[in-house]
CSV table of C-alpha atoms in Angstrom, one decimal:
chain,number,residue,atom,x,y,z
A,1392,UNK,CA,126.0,8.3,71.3
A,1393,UNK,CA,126.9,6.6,67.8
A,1394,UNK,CA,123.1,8.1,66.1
A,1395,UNK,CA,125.2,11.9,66.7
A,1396,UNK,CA,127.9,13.3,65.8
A,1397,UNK,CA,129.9,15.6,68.1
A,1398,UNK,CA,129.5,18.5,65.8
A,1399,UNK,CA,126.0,18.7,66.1
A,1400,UNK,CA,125.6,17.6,69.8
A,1401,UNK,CA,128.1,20.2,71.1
A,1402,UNK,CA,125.3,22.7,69.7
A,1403,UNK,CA,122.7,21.5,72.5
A,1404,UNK,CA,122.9,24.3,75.2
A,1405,UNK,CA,125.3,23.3,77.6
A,1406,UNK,CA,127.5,20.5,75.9
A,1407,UNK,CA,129.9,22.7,75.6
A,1408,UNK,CA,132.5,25.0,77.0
A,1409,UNK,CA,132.1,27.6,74.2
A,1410,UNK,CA,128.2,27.3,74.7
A,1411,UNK,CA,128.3,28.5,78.1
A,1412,UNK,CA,126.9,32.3,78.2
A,1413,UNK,CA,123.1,32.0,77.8
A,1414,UNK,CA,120.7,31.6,81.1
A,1415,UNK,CA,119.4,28.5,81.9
A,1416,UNK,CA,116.0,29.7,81.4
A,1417,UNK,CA,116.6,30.4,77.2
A,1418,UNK,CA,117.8,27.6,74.6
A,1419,UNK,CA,121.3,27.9,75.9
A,1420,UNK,CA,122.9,26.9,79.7
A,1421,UNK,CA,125.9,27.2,81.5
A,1422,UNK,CA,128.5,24.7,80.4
A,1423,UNK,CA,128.0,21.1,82.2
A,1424,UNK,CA,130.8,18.4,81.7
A,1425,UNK,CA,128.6,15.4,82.5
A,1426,UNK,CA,126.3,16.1,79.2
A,1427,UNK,CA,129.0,16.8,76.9
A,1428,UNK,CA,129.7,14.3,74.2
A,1429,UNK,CA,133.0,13.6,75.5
A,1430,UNK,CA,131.6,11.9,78.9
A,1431,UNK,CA,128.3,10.4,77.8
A,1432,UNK,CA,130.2,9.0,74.8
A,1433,UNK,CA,133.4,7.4,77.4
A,1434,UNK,CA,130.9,6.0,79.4
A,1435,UNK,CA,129.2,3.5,76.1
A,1436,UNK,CA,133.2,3.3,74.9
A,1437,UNK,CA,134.3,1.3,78.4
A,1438,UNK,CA,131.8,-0.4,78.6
A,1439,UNK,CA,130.1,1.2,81.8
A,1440,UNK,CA,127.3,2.1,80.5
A,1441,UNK,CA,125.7,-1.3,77.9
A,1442,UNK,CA,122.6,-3.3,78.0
A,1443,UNK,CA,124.4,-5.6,79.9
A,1444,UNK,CA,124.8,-3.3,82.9
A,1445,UNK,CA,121.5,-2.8,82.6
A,1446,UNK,CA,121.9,1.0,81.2
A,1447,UNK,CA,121.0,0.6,77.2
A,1448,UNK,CA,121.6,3.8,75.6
A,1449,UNK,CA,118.3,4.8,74.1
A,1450,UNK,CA,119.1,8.5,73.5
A,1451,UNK,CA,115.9,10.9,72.1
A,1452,UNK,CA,116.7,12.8,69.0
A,1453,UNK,CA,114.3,15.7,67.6
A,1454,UNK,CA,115.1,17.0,64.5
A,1455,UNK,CA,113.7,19.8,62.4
A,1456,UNK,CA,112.2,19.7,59.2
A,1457,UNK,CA,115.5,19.5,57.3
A,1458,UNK,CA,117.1,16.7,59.7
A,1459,UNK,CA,119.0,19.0,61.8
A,1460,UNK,CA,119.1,18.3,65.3
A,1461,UNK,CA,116.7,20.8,67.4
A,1462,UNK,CA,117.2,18.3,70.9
A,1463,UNK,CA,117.9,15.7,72.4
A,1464,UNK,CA,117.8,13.8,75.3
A,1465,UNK,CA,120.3,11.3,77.5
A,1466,UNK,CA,117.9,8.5,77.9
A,1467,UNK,CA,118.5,4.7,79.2
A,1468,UNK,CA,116.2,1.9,79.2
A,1469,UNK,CA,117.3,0.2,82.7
A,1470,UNK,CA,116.7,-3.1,84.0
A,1471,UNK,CA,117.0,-2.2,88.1
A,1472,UNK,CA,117.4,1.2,90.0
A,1473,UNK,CA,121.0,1.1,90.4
A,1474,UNK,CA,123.6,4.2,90.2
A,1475,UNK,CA,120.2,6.6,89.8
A,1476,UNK,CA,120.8,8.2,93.1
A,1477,UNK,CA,116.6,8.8,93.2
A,1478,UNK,CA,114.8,6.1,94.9
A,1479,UNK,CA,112.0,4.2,93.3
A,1480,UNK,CA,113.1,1.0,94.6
A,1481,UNK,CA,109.4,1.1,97.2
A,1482,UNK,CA,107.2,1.9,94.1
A,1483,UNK,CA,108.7,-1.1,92.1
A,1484,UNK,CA,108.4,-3.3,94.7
A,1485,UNK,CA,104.6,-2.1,95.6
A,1486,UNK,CA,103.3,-2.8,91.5
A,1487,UNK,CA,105.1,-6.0,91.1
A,1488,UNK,CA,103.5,-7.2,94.2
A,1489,UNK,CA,100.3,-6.5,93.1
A,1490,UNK,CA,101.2,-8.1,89.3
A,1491,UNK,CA,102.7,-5.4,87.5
A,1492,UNK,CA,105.7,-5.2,85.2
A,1493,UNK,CA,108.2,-2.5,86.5
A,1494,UNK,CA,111.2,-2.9,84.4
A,1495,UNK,CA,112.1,-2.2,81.8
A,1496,UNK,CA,111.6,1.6,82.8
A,1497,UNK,CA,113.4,4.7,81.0
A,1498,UNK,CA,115.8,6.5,82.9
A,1499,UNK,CA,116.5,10.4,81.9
A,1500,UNK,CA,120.0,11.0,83.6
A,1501,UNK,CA,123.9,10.9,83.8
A,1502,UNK,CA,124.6,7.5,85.0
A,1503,UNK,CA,125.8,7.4,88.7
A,1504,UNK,CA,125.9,11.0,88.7
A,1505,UNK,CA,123.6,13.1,91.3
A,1506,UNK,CA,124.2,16.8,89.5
A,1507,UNK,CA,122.1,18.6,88.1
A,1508,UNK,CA,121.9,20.0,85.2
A,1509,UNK,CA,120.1,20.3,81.5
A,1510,UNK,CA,117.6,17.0,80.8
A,1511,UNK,CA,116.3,18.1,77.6
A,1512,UNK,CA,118.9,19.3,75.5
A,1513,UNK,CA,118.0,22.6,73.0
A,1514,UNK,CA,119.6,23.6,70.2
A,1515,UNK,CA,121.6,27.6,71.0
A,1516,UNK,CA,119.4,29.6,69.4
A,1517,UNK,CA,116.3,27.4,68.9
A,1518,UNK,CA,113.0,28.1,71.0
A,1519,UNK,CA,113.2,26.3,74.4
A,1520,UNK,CA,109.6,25.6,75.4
A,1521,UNK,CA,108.6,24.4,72.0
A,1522,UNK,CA,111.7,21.9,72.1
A,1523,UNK,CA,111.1,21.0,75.4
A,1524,UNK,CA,107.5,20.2,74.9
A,1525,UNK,CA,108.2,18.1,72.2
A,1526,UNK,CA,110.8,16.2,73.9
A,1527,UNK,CA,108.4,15.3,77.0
A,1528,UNK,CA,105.9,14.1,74.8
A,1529,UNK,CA,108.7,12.1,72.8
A,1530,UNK,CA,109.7,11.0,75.8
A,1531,UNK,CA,106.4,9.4,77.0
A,1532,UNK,CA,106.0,8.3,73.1
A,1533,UNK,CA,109.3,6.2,73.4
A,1534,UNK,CA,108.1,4.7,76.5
A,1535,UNK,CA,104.4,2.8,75.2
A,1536,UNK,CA,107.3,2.2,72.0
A,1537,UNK,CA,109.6,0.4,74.2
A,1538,UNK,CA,106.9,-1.1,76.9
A,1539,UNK,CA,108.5,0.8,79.7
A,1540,UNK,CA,106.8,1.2,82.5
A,1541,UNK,CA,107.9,4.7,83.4
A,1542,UNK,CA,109.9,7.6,82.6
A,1543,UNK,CA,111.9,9.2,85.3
A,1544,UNK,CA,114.2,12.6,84.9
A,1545,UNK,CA,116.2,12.9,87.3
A,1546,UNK,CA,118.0,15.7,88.7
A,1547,UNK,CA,116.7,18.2,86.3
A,1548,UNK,CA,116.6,22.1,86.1
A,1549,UNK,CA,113.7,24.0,86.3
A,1550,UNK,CA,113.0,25.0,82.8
A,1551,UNK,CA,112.8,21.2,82.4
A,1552,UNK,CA,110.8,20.3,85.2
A,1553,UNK,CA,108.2,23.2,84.0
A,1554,UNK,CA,108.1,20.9,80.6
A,1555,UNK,CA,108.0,17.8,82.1
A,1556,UNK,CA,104.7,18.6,84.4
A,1557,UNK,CA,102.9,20.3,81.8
A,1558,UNK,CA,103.1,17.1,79.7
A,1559,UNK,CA,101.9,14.4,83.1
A,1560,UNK,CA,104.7,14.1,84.5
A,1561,UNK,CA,104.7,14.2,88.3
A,1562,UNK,CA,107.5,16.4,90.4
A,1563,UNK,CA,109.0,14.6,92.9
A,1564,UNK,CA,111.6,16.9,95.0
A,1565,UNK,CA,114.9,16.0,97.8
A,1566,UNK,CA,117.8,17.8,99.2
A,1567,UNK,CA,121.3,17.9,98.6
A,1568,UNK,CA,123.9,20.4,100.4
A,1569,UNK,CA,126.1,23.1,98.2
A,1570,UNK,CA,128.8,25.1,99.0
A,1571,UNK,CA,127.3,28.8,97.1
A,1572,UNK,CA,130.3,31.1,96.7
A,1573,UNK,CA,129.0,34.6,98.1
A,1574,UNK,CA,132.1,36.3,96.3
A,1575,UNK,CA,134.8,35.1,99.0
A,1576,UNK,CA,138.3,36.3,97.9
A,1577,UNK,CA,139.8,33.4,99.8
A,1578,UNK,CA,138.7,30.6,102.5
A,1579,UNK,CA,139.0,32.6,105.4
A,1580,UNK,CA,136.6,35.6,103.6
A,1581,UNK,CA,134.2,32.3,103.9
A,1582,UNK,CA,135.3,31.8,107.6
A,1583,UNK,CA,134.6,34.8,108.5
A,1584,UNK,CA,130.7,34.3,107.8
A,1585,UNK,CA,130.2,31.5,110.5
A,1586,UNK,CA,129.8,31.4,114.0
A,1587,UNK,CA,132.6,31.6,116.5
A,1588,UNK,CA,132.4,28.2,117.6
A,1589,UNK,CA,132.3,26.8,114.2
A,1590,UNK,CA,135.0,28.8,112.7
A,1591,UNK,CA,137.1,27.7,115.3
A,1592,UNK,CA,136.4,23.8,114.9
A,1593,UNK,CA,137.0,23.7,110.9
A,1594,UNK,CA,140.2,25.4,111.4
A,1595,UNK,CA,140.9,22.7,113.9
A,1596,UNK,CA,139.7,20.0,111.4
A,1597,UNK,CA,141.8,20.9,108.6
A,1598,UNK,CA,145.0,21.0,111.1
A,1599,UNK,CA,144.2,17.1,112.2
A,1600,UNK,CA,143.9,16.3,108.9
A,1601,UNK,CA,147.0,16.5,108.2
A,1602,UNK,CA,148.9,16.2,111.1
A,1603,UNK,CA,150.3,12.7,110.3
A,1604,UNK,CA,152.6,14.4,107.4
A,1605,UNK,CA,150.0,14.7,105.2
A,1606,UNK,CA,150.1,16.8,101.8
A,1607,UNK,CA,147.7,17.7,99.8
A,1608,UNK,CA,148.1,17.5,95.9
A,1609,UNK,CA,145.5,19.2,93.0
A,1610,UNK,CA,145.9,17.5,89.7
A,1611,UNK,CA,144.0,18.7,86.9
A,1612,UNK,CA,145.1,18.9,83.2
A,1613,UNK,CA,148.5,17.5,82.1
A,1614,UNK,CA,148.9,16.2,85.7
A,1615,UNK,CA,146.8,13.5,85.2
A,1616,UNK,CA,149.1,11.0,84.5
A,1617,UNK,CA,148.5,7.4,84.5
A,1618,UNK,CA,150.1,6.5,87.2
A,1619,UNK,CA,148.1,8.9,88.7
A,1620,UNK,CA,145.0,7.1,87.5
A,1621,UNK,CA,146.0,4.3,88.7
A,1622,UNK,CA,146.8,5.4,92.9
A,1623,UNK,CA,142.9,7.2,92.7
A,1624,UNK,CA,141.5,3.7,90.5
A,1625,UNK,CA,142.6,1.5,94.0
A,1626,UNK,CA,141.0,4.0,96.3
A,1627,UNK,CA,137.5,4.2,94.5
A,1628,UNK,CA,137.6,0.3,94.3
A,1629,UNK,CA,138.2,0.0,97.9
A,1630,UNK,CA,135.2,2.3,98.5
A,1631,UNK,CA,132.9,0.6,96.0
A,1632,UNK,CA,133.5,-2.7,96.8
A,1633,UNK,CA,132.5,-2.0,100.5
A,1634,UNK,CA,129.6,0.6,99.4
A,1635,UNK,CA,128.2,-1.5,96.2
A,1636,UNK,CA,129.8,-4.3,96.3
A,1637,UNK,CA,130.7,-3.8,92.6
A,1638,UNK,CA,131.9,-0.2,91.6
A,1639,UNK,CA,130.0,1.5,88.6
A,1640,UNK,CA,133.1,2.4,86.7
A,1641,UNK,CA,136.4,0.6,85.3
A,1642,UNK,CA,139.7,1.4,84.9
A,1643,UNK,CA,139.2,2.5,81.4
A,1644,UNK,CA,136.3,5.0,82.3
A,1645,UNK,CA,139.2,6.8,84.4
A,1646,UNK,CA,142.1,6.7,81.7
A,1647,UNK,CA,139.5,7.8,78.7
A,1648,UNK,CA,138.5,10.6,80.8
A,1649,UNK,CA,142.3,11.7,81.1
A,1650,UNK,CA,143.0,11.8,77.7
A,1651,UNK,CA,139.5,13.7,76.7
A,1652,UNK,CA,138.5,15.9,79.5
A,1653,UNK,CA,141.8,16.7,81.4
A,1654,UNK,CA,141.0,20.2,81.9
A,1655,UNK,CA,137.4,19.4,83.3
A,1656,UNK,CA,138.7,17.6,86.0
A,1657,UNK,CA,140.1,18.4,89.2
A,1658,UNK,CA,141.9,15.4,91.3
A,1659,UNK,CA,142.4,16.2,94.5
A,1660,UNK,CA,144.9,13.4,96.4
A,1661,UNK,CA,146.6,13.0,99.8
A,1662,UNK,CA,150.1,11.7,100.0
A,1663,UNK,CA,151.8,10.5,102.6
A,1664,UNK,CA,155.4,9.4,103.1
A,1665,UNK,CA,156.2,9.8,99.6
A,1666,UNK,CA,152.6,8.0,98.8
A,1667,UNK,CA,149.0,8.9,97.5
A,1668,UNK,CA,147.0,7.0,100.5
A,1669,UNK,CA,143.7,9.0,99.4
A,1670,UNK,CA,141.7,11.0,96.8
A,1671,UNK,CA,138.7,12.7,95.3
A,1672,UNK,CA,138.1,13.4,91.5
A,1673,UNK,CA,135.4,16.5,90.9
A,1674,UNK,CA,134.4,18.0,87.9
A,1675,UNK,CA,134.6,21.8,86.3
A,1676,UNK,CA,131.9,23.6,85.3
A,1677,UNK,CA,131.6,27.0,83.4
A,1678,UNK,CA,130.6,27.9,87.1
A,1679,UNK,CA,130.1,25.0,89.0
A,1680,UNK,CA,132.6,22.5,90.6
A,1681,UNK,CA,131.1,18.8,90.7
A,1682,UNK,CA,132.5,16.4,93.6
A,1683,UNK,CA,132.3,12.9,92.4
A,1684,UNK,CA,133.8,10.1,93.6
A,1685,UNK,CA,136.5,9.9,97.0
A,1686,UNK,CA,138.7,6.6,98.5
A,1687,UNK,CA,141.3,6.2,100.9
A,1688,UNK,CA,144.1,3.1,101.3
A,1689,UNK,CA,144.7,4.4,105.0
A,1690,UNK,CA,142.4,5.9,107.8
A,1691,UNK,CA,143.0,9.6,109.1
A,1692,UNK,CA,140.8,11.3,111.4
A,1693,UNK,CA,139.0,13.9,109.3
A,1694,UNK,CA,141.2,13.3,106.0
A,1695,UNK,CA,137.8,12.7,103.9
A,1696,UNK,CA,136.2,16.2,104.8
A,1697,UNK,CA,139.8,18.0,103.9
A,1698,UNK,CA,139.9,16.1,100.4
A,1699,UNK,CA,136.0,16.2,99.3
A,1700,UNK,CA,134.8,19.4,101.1
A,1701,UNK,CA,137.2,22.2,102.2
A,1702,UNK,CA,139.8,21.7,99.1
A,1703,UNK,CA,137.0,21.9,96.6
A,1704,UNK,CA,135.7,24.9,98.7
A,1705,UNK,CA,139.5,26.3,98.0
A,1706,UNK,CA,139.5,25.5,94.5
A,1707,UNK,CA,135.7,26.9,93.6
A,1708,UNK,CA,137.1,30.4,95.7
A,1709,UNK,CA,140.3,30.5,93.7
A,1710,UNK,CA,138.4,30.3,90.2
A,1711,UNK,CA,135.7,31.9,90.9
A,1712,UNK,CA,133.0,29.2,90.5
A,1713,UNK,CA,129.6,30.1,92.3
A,1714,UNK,CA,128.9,26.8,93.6
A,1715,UNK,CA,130.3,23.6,95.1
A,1716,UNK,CA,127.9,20.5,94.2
A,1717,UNK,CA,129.4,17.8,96.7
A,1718,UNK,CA,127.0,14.9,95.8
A,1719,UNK,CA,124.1,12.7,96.9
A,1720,UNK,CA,123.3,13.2,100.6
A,1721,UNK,CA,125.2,13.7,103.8
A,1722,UNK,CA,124.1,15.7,106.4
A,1723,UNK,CA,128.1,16.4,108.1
A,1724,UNK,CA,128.1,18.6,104.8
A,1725,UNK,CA,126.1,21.1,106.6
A,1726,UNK,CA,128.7,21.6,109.8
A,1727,UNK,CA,131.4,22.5,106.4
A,1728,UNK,CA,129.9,24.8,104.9
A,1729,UNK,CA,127.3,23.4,102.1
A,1730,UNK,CA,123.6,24.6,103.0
A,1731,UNK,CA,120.7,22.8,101.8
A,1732,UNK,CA,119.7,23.1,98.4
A,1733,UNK,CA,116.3,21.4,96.6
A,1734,UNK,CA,116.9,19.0,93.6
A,1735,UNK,CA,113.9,18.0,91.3
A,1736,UNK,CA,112.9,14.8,89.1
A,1737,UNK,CA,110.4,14.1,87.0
A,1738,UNK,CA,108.1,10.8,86.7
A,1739,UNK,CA,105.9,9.8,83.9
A,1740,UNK,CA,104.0,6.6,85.3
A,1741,UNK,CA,102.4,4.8,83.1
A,1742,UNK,CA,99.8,2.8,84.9
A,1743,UNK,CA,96.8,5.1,86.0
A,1744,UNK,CA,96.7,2.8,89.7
A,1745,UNK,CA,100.6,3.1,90.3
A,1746,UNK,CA,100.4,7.0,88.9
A,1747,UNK,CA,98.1,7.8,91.5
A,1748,UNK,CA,99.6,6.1,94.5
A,1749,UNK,CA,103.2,7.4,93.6
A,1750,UNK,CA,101.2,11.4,93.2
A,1751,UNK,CA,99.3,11.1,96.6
A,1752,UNK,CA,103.0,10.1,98.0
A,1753,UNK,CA,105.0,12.8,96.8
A,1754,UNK,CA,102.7,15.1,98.0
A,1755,UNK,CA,103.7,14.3,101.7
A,1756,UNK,CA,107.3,13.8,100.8
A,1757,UNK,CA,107.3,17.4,99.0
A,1758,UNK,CA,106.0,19.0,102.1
A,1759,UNK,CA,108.5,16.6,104.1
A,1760,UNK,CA,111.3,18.0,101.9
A,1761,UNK,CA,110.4,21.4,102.2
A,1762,UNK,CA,110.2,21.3,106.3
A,1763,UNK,CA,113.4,19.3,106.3
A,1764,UNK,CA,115.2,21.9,104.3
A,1765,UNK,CA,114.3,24.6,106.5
A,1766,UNK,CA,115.3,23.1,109.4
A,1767,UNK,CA,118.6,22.5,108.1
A,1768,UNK,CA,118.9,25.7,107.3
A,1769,UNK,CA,118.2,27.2,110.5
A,1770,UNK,CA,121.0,25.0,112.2
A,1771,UNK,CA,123.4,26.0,109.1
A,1772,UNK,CA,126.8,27.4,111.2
A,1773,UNK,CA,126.6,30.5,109.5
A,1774,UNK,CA,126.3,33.8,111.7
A,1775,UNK,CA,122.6,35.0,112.4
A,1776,UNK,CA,121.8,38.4,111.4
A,1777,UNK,CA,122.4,40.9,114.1
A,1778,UNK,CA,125.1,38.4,115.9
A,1779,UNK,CA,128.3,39.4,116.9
A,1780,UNK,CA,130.3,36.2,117.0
């Protein structure tokens, strides 16, 4: 982030908080933590995000003709496919078979962060397709600069996506499950929407898991201590180390954020006999509450769906937020509440062989995507129309 300063980056629409009333279809969005300057800047500052993770900063800037910023874009040139949470692990493995070159490829994303949100950043006030349009064709321009084999945006919102496929790009689409707030007043205004039988067996979840003495605290803001920090650090290094084997972010990622974005976050942690044995951190939107990482130091029967689902479902009521993201995957988000949602990427492939095996692909996985979401949604536990459960 050192080629901007935080003056002009907190113009791009949706960097932040003040920026935060214009649609998401104009030059402005609502506000996102995860592109402001504070959190793309702390990841480069610990040291999470370098060339030798394999995530070199290569950020587009688009300036007008008196060298004011117009856009921009968070962009990485990546060694591997780790932390991208969008598979293209098959297609790198299918062109270096057959003699191709498949890294170093550009990556267009928030490292190890499945939200969506804004791709290609606009200027408030400045026209939105134009700067768009410029910044996919920068984009593809960096690339053949660079020799990347690919571009890949991932997890990018619709006015983006229109952009991106109008320059080449291909759409690639998958599913993730939201919690949407349908103007609850409180959790059981949300109960009241599901069917009997699944009303009945969160109420029992959330009893269970607690029933060993269990409290739940929320620490945002000046609550965040260190020592704090430090309880959540242990249980997200216990996680990684048995998802990953080495966990994307350091101590100093956590303490950083505490002293920069306090009042974006939201830690949610378990204690138990005077002890924090578990926790969650999400992130707060102008609308949107963003569930990140979770860990635990002791086992309890239904413990991880009281900390990462139903308290963020709690929270998002309280303040009024419309939506819930709760991550990458996970089907047992369904039975809590969070309905399918489609997410959307975009690919710029280089290589007219590869481009066309990865198009005639995502074809059939669209059309997969599509039927999978509507079954989900079918078997969501909400009530069916007409039903008086």
């Amino acid at each position: 982030m050192a080629s901007f300063s935080r003056e002009e980056w907190d113009t791009l629409g949706g960097a932040c908080r003040s920026n935060s009333n214009a649609s998401p279809f104009d030059s402005g969005t609502a506000y996102n933590p995860f592109i402001s300057y504070d959190f793309l800047s702390i990841l480069e500052e610990s040291g999470c995000v370098a060339a030798r993770t394999g995530w070199q900063p290569v950020h587009l800037r688009l300036e007008d003709t008196d060298g004011a910023l117009l856009g921009a874009v968070p962009c990485y040139l990546k060694s591997h496919s780790q932390g991208e949470y969008v598979f293209d692990h098959g297609w790198a493995d299918a062109f270096e078979r057959a003699g191709g070159r498949y890294y170093p490829k550009l990556q267009v994303s928030v490292p190890f962060t499945p939200a969506t949100g804004p791709r290609l950043l606009v200027r408030q006030g400045a026209d939105g397709c134009a700067v768009r349009a410029a910044l996919a064709q920068g984009l593809k321009a960096l690339a053949g600069q660079l020799e990347a084999s690919s571009v890949h945006v991932t997890f990018a919102e619709a006015p983006d996506i229109a952009a991106l496929e109008e320059a080449g790009f291909l759409h690639r689409t998958d599913t993730q499950f939201h919690f949407l707030n349908e103007g609850y007043g409180s959790y059981d205004d949300f109960l009241a929407t599901l069917a009997s039988r699944k009303r009945k067996a969160l109420k029992r979840e959330r009893r269970e898991a607690v029933a060993a003495g269990i409290e739940i605290d929320r620490l945002t803001g000046r609550d965040l201590t260190e020592a704090a920090w430090d309880d959540f650090f242990a249980f997200y290094m216990d996680t990684g180390s048995r998802k990953w084997g080495r966990p994307y972010l350091n101590r100093r990622f956590f303490s950083l954020v505490g002293e920069r974005m306090a009042d974006d976050v939201l830690l949610v942690m378990a204690r138990r006999g005077g002890r924090y044995i578990a926790g969650a951190i999400n992130f707060i939107g102008a609308d949107t509450l963003y569930g990140r990482n979770w860990g635990c130091i002791e086992d309890h029967p239904f413990l991880h769906f009281e900390v990462c689902y139903h308290q963020a479902i709690d929270f998002a009521i309280e303040r009024g937020l419309k939506t819930v993201e709760a991550g990458a995957q996970g089907e047992h988000k369904l039975a809590r509440g969070y309905r399918p949602v489609i997410t959307h990427s975009g690919h710029y492939i280089a290589h007219p062989g590869l481009r066309r095996a990865v198009a005639d692909y995502l074809v059939r996985e669209r059309r997969e995507v599509e039927a999978v979401g509507q079954y989900l949604e079918e078997h969501a536990p909400f009530r069916k129309e007409g039903s008086r459960e």
